[in-house]
Amino acid sequence: MSEETLFDLSRPSRAGVSLPEPDVPVRPLEELLPGWALRKTPADLPELSEVDVVRHFTRLSTLNYHVDKGIYPLGSCTMKYNPKINEAASRNPRFAAIHPHAPDSVVQGALRLLYELAGYLAEISGMARVTLQPAAGAHGELAGMLIVRACHQARGEPRKRVIIPDSAHGTNPASVAIAGYEPVVLASGKDGLLDLEALETQVDEQTAAMMATNPNTLGLFERNIGRAAEILHSRGALLYMDGANLNALLGRARPGDLGVDVLHFNLHKTFSTPHGGGGPGAGPVGVKKELEPFLPVPVLEKKAGSYGWSYDRPLSIGRLHGQMGNFGVLVRAYVYIRMHGAEGLKKVTEMAVLNANYIRKRLEGTYQLPYPGDCLHECVFSGNLQKARGVRTLDIAKRLLDYGFHAPTIYFPLIVQEALMVEPTETESMASLDAFCEAMLAIDREARENPELAAGAPHTTPVGRLNEGKAARELNVCCPWPGLGRADETG
Ligand SMILES: *Cc1c(COP(=O)(O)O)cnc(C)c1O
């Protein structure tokens, strides 16, 4: 399972391409380039044949787990299968080769796609208007919070605090802080839901908004969100909803109808773009009518049948990204929505919820379920019972790799001890859900009979347990080109 680097595989004078003899006079480089631009020694490049390179990368691609290989039940991340037709459309050169600053008149088709996509998202969510600019979920959160701030500013005072339930996603407090607000925690009730009495006592005239994840990170629908919106609105505060996991609500509930003022979507999750490893993504933001003037510029308008960008927005929070957003991701989302239609999207949600509840039913009893009852698109178990036998949640996750599955999200949300957060997504068949559950049940049996097995896992993967914090803590980004210096020398 080891794989050498291309430099190790290199053999002198092996070549990947063969070029024809030149049909123009050959002149030495020295005549064509100034002296300073000429290398003193030849570049140290690997020499390989085409098949060497293809096999190298094909072998590497199969060492990693990915969603085209099997179920990827990472909670909150919605690692669903992404239909290949999305790829075909977004890679069409008529989309892919567009210059982001092409004049409006020559890219009317692309602008129409953006305009219609924003319209679909507004309809799906019950919001008045949607911006497609933000490049990720967290970027959308920041945009949304800046809109909240601009709105309060326009009313006369920006206010100071944003309330965040302890069941919210981890990016929420960070976005709030970057927008210049102080995040304050709202403890969830015993049922894992918004505690309205606690909210009543916390909201005051310095509360700018509440930022709630719905469904929350326990996979539960926030049943009290409508009432929470009323409490906030009665004191001049706004309600932000983190709508990253909209595959739990499509066609069944519209955040706008629940009193939500601002929300972001994660197109790379709900509307299917391959993601992970840092991108690309898209985090559009939807707002109610009152917040429209604060949307980022430029805003896409349709006038007399043609589409164009408008900068005439004096109250706008400004620009966050290129006006086309992450266009390839937006094309995929458009195709995905058009392929499904309204009925299909509703079915997506029904299957996502059914699949999560199927796993919940099959594993409850074996794995602790701290918040029992129906879940939406994901369910959160605790590994407490297994930990008592010497197998921690981390060990369960590592052992799953030996069984050929990607692990669920672990140790999140923080309000569940030894958390195992499972989101199967709607794209998994019953057979694949069963296979995953069988592996989880087998690991529980091992925890009783042979706990060392899981404690030392994984045993069959190309690498064993990595020090997962080291790369982040000891960042060493060096420049491989001689003469340009290393990042750690030049700072
Ligand atoms: C994934 C996720 C985010 C963050 O989205 P990114 O695109 O990774 O920035 C925010 N909130 C929730 C609930 C999420 O699941």
XYZ file of C-alpha atoms and ligand atoms in Angstrom:
506
model
C 0.000 0.000 0.000
C 2.980 2.318 -0.038
C 3.357 4.710 -2.916
C 6.586 6.401 -3.924
C 6.623 10.033 -5.000
C 6.924 10.999 -8.663
C 10.512 12.025 -7.916
C 11.303 8.529 -6.592
C 9.606 6.914 -9.581
C 11.575 9.073 -12.020
C 14.056 7.359 -14.417
C 16.524 9.372 -16.527
C 15.274 10.214 -20.019
C 11.885 8.591 -19.635
C 9.298 10.877 -21.265
C 5.551 11.325 -21.211
C 5.214 13.150 -24.519
C 7.000 12.926 -27.844
C 7.146 16.097 -29.893
C 7.716 16.255 -33.665
C 10.974 17.637 -35.033
C 10.697 21.446 -35.174
C 9.819 22.851 -38.602
C 11.304 26.274 -37.824
C 14.983 27.193 -37.393
C 16.311 26.207 -33.953
C 17.943 29.021 -31.974
C 19.794 28.683 -28.669
C 17.978 29.907 -25.559
C 20.751 32.398 -24.819
C 19.684 34.360 -27.916
C 16.062 34.458 -26.826
C 16.201 35.176 -23.084
C 18.211 37.639 -20.964
C 20.963 36.071 -18.867
C 19.180 36.475 -15.542
C 16.239 34.417 -16.781
C 18.403 31.409 -17.691
C 18.878 28.530 -15.269
C 22.407 27.678 -14.179
C 21.401 24.050 -13.649
C 18.506 22.187 -15.272
C 15.219 22.052 -13.336
C 14.970 18.990 -11.114
C 11.806 17.559 -12.669
C 10.766 13.918 -12.540
C 11.050 11.971 -15.791
C 8.155 9.593 -16.301
C 6.069 7.961 -18.995
C 2.362 8.683 -19.337
C 1.402 5.323 -17.889
C 3.702 5.853 -14.867
C 1.835 9.068 -14.072
C -1.676 7.705 -14.679
C -1.040 4.658 -12.492
C 0.570 6.742 -9.748
C -2.441 9.026 -9.421
C -4.963 6.211 -9.848
C -3.299 4.265 -7.017
C -3.296 7.372 -4.834
C -6.977 8.064 -5.554
C -7.970 4.643 -4.271
C -6.047 4.979 -0.993
C -8.486 7.644 0.174
C -12.074 7.077 1.132
C -14.577 9.110 -0.867
C -18.292 9.381 -1.460
C -18.087 7.638 -4.846
C -16.680 4.613 -2.989
C -19.276 4.196 -0.249
C -21.468 5.702 2.484
C -19.882 8.749 4.100
C -22.011 9.310 7.215
C -20.292 12.459 8.485
C -22.829 14.302 10.658
C -23.764 17.869 9.668
C -21.585 17.705 6.551
C -24.134 16.137 4.166
C -21.692 14.030 2.208
C -24.295 12.814 -0.250
C -23.641 11.321 -3.653
C -23.393 14.112 -6.232
C -25.081 13.261 -9.553
C -22.593 13.347 -12.429
C -24.931 15.380 -14.606
C -24.096 18.372 -12.387
C -20.462 17.941 -13.369
C -21.262 17.678 -17.063
C -23.186 20.957 -16.942
C -20.728 22.944 -14.845
C -17.781 21.806 -16.975
C -19.476 22.761 -20.209
C -16.946 25.226 -21.693
C -19.757 27.704 -22.367
C -20.059 28.022 -18.581
C -16.578 27.064 -17.418
C -14.723 29.425 -19.758
C -16.709 32.572 -18.964
C -14.595 35.445 -17.715
C -15.980 36.620 -14.354
C -15.959 40.216 -15.581
C -17.319 39.604 -19.053
C -19.723 42.371 -20.131
C -23.316 41.616 -19.125
C -24.445 41.658 -22.756
C -22.330 38.617 -23.735
C -23.209 36.399 -20.729
C -26.977 36.761 -20.571
C -27.431 32.984 -20.300
C -25.154 32.709 -17.273
C -26.814 35.701 -15.626
C -30.226 34.195 -16.247
C -29.061 30.995 -14.541
C -27.910 33.000 -11.498
C -31.124 35.017 -11.406
C -33.313 31.944 -11.610
C -31.248 30.030 -9.045
C -31.589 32.909 -6.562
C -35.344 32.873 -7.279
C -35.620 29.119 -6.632
C -33.727 29.447 -3.358
C -35.981 32.313 -2.275
C -39.049 30.207 -3.057
C -37.658 27.104 -1.307
C -36.808 29.076 1.849
C -39.649 31.592 1.919
C -37.290 34.564 1.834
C -37.733 37.717 -0.252
C -34.323 37.926 -1.898
C -31.141 35.844 -2.118
C -27.502 36.804 -2.777
C -25.273 34.137 -4.334
C -21.972 35.855 -3.495
C -20.707 34.097 -0.321
C -18.249 31.280 -1.043
C -19.020 28.947 1.878
C -21.447 28.380 4.719
C -19.322 30.298 7.215
C -18.877 33.091 4.655
C -22.672 33.259 4.372
C -22.937 33.491 8.161
C -20.563 36.438 8.143
C -22.529 38.103 5.337
C -25.762 37.529 7.259
C -24.338 38.966 10.463
C -23.020 42.033 8.623
C -26.525 42.509 7.205
C -27.966 42.275 10.742
C -25.450 44.871 11.910
C -26.180 47.200 8.980
C -29.914 46.929 9.685
C -29.540 47.893 13.364
C -27.122 50.655 12.393
C -29.712 52.064 9.994
C -32.300 51.941 12.802
C -29.963 54.037 14.950
C -27.776 51.648 16.991
C -25.835 48.500 16.060
C -26.505 46.691 19.415
C -23.910 44.441 21.060
C -24.783 40.775 21.487
C -25.933 37.744 19.509
C -27.524 34.781 21.291
C -26.358 31.341 20.128
C -27.955 28.123 21.407
C -25.439 25.528 22.657
C -26.771 23.169 19.980
C -25.626 25.496 17.178
C -22.901 24.727 14.658
C -19.334 25.581 15.658
C -18.873 28.194 12.946
C -21.728 30.339 14.342
C -19.899 31.929 17.314
C -16.841 32.586 15.135
C -18.889 34.410 12.478
C -20.665 36.446 15.146
C -17.363 37.505 16.707
C -15.811 38.438 13.334
C -18.864 40.622 12.619
C -18.060 42.530 15.821
C -20.713 41.039 18.093
C -20.339 39.310 21.420
C -21.689 35.737 21.247
C -23.712 34.668 24.292
C -24.676 31.037 24.872
C -28.266 29.924 25.345
C -28.490 26.530 27.094
C -30.879 24.085 25.405
C -33.761 22.550 27.322
C -33.723 18.923 28.523
C -35.376 17.908 25.263
C -32.438 19.360 23.295
C -34.609 22.178 21.911
C -34.687 25.971 22.253
C -35.623 26.911 25.803
C -38.146 29.741 25.418
C -38.125 30.740 29.087
C -34.356 31.078 29.091
C -34.587 33.049 25.847
C -37.169 35.435 27.378
C -34.757 36.327 30.160
C -31.755 36.743 27.848
C -33.132 39.004 25.111
C -32.739 42.693 25.862
C -32.266 45.970 23.994
C -28.600 45.083 23.316
C -29.500 41.793 21.617
C -28.964 42.172 17.880
C -30.126 38.686 16.929
C -30.283 35.033 17.755
C -28.390 32.672 15.453
C -29.951 29.227 15.583
C -29.086 26.107 13.622
C -32.239 24.342 12.450
C -32.420 21.388 12.488
C -29.988 21.776 15.372
C -26.813 19.747 15.701
C -28.715 17.045 17.590
C -30.630 16.491 14.344
C -33.822 17.838 15.964
C -36.299 20.232 14.412
C -36.546 23.402 16.510
C -40.236 23.193 17.224
C -40.209 26.464 19.168
C -38.577 28.558 16.490
C -41.777 30.453 15.562
C -42.365 31.496 19.154
C -38.656 32.377 19.524
C -38.993 34.676 16.495
C -41.902 36.476 18.178
C -39.922 36.984 21.395
C -36.945 38.374 19.457
C -39.011 40.619 17.203
C -40.955 42.061 20.161
C -37.634 43.456 21.451
C -36.322 44.657 18.124
C -33.942 41.709 17.606
C -33.659 39.560 14.448
C -33.636 35.801 13.907
C -30.811 34.265 11.875
C -31.180 30.637 10.881
C -28.214 28.479 9.929
C -29.809 26.574 7.067
C -26.750 24.535 6.067
C -28.685 21.292 6.480
C -31.720 22.122 4.411
C -32.018 18.527 3.188
C -34.060 18.102 6.368
C -36.667 20.725 5.402
C -36.971 20.949 1.587
C -40.583 21.141 0.501
C -41.794 20.523 4.068
C -41.028 23.736 5.978
C -39.930 27.185 4.832
C -37.738 29.136 7.274
C -39.307 32.384 6.049
C -42.729 31.135 7.176
C -41.287 30.350 10.628
C -40.308 33.973 11.284
C -36.670 33.747 10.169
C -35.223 37.084 8.942
C -31.875 35.920 7.509
C -30.516 32.506 6.623
C -27.711 30.922 4.663
C -27.777 27.826 2.476
C -24.899 25.427 1.913
C -25.252 24.634 -1.781
C -22.268 22.264 -1.608
C -24.201 20.200 0.943
C -27.941 20.300 0.244
C -27.694 21.029 -3.472
C -24.871 18.624 -4.191
C -21.364 19.737 -5.057
C -18.419 17.525 -4.106
C -16.893 19.195 -1.050
C -14.531 18.641 1.805
C -10.840 19.382 1.988
C -11.504 23.098 1.773
C -13.869 23.691 -1.065
C -15.177 24.877 -3.369
C -18.517 25.823 -1.872
C -21.296 28.372 -1.999
C -23.174 29.879 0.931
C -25.984 32.067 -0.500
C -27.881 34.239 1.964
C -31.624 34.850 1.930
C -33.259 37.833 3.609
C -36.721 39.209 4.302
C -37.928 42.307 2.458
C -36.831 44.721 5.179
C -33.202 43.583 4.879
C -32.944 43.748 1.076
C -31.232 47.169 0.968
C -28.247 45.757 2.894
C -27.429 42.860 0.534
C -23.911 42.774 -0.936
C -23.245 44.656 -4.180
C -23.589 44.240 -7.041
C -27.160 42.933 -7.111
C -28.429 41.090 -10.171
C -31.474 42.792 -11.685
C -33.773 41.898 -14.550
C -34.979 44.872 -16.582
C -36.960 44.739 -19.802
C -36.043 41.101 -20.369
C -32.283 41.426 -19.862
C -30.062 40.800 -16.852
C -27.449 43.125 -15.402
C -25.537 44.057 -12.235
C -26.701 47.023 -10.191
C -24.407 48.930 -7.838
C -27.003 51.465 -6.786
C -27.331 50.306 -3.163
C -26.255 53.002 -0.704
C -27.002 50.848 2.378
C -25.215 47.722 1.091
C -22.661 45.920 3.305
C -20.355 46.070 0.254
C -18.741 43.328 -1.772
C -17.692 39.952 -0.337
C -16.562 38.032 -3.400
C -16.630 38.201 -7.197
C -20.137 38.979 -8.383
C -20.497 35.568 -10.081
C -19.882 33.820 -6.722
C -18.357 30.353 -7.031
C -20.051 29.992 -10.385
C -19.348 26.278 -10.980
C -21.029 25.385 -7.688
C -24.017 27.550 -8.597
C -24.414 25.746 -11.930
C -24.419 22.387 -10.121
C -27.081 23.597 -7.673
C -29.217 24.936 -10.536
C -29.037 21.615 -12.389
C -29.775 19.694 -9.193
C -32.882 21.769 -8.469
C -34.123 21.578 -12.073
C -33.532 17.804 -12.203
C -35.565 17.230 -9.039
C -38.339 19.780 -9.364
C -40.528 20.643 -6.399
C -41.777 17.096 -5.822
C -38.300 15.630 -6.157
C -36.834 18.023 -3.592
C -39.553 17.112 -1.134
C -38.701 13.461 -1.699
C -35.008 14.255 -0.980
C -35.990 15.451 2.482
C -38.319 12.540 3.120
C -35.587 10.048 2.231
C -32.919 11.890 4.260
C -35.164 11.811 7.344
C -36.267 8.220 6.789
C -32.681 7.008 6.398
C -31.503 8.744 9.574
C -34.398 7.328 11.562
C -33.726 3.849 10.169
C -30.170 3.995 11.527
C -31.444 5.426 14.807
C -33.846 2.517 15.227
C -31.315 -0.153 14.305
C -28.615 1.123 16.680
C -30.607 2.437 19.654
C -30.312 0.017 22.536
C -26.785 -0.882 21.483
C -25.550 2.712 21.412
C -26.915 5.244 23.882
C -29.294 7.837 22.428
C -29.219 10.815 24.801
C -32.092 12.624 23.049
C -34.508 9.845 22.111
C -37.413 10.240 19.723
C -37.663 11.057 16.043
C -34.779 12.879 14.454
C -34.575 14.684 11.146
C -31.636 14.158 8.762
C -29.127 12.949 11.371
C -29.016 11.244 14.739
C -26.534 11.640 17.570
C -25.471 8.640 19.660
C -23.197 8.527 22.662
C -20.381 5.984 22.981
C -20.610 6.045 26.800
C -21.561 2.348 27.109
C -18.652 1.282 24.908
C -16.267 3.637 26.724
C -17.068 1.858 29.984
C -15.704 -1.297 28.320
C -12.493 0.416 27.228
C -13.464 1.424 23.686
C -13.762 5.180 23.239
C -15.679 6.964 20.506
C -12.401 7.722 18.734
C -11.639 3.968 18.704
C -15.075 3.197 17.241
C -14.474 5.743 14.493
C -11.046 4.266 13.700
C -12.364 0.701 13.754
C -15.084 1.622 11.246
C -12.299 2.345 8.746
C -11.243 -1.323 8.974
C -14.802 -2.278 8.055
C -14.527 -0.091 4.952
C -16.620 2.886 6.086
C -15.882 6.521 6.640
C -16.422 7.442 10.279
C -19.273 9.665 11.477
C -18.539 13.048 13.039
C -17.274 12.462 16.579
C -17.117 14.512 19.795
C -19.603 16.983 18.306
C -22.016 18.426 19.328
C -20.279 19.213 22.586
C -23.466 18.743 24.622
C -23.310 14.970 24.037
C -20.562 12.965 25.757
C -18.566 10.686 23.431
C -20.800 11.917 20.595
C -21.212 9.970 17.348
C -23.139 12.144 14.902
C -24.448 10.141 11.948
C -25.904 11.631 8.770
C -26.503 8.898 6.204
C -28.091 11.290 3.630
C -30.890 10.456 1.227
C -28.665 8.925 -1.422
C -27.964 5.681 0.479
C -29.892 2.494 -0.250
C -31.241 0.264 2.503
C -28.456 -2.209 1.738
C -25.780 0.373 2.404
C -27.501 1.573 5.602
C -27.685 -2.057 6.766
C -24.024 -2.668 6.009
C -23.071 0.395 8.057
C -25.298 -0.663 10.975
C -23.874 -4.217 10.894
C -20.369 -2.764 11.239
C -21.459 -0.583 14.178
C -23.066 -3.612 15.874
C -19.978 -5.729 15.235
C -17.768 -3.076 16.833
C -20.008 -3.093 19.904
C -19.607 -6.896 20.139
C -15.852 -6.488 19.857
C -15.950 -3.928 22.660
C -17.340 -6.652 24.914
C -15.154 -9.528 23.733
C -11.920 -8.010 22.516
C -11.613 -4.280 23.274
C -7.939 -4.171 22.171
C -9.014 -4.664 18.584
C -10.726 -1.278 18.390
C -8.223 0.447 20.662
C -5.450 -0.300 18.140
C -7.510 0.377 14.991
C -7.261 0.998 12.112
C -5.321 -2.132 11.150
C -5.948 -2.264 7.407
C -5.596 1.318 6.139
C -2.523 2.690 4.337
C -1.617 4.685 7.461
C -2.556 4.043 11.083
C -3.395 6.687 13.659
C -2.108 10.053 12.641
C -1.314 12.924 14.937
C -4.264 14.919 13.695
C -3.276 18.180 15.368
C 0.368 18.304 14.338
C -0.040 19.593 10.797
C -2.194 22.455 12.043
C -0.019 23.290 15.024
C 3.313 23.024 13.242
C 2.485 24.494 9.882
C 5.426 24.291 7.511
C 4.556 25.672 4.125
C 7.765 25.846 2.207
C 8.389 26.968 -1.302
C 9.767 24.194 -3.490
C 11.381 26.571 -5.977
C 15.071 27.200 -5.369
C 16.014 30.835 -4.986
C 12.610 31.984 -3.776
C 13.350 30.955 -0.189
C 11.273 29.052 2.290
C 8.216 30.545 3.918
C 9.692 29.908 7.367
C 12.821 31.893 6.467
C 11.130 34.832 4.812
C 8.119 34.931 7.100
C -21.200 22.866 7.269
C -21.932 23.758 8.154
C -21.541 25.104 8.297
C -20.297 25.681 7.658
O -20.277 25.597 6.276
P -18.885 25.729 5.473
O -19.294 25.715 4.043
O -18.056 24.565 5.876
O -18.266 27.021 5.881
C -22.317 25.911 9.095
N -23.391 25.445 9.755
C -23.776 24.149 9.650
C -25.003 23.678 10.406
C -23.071 23.262 8.855
O -23.458 21.985 8.760
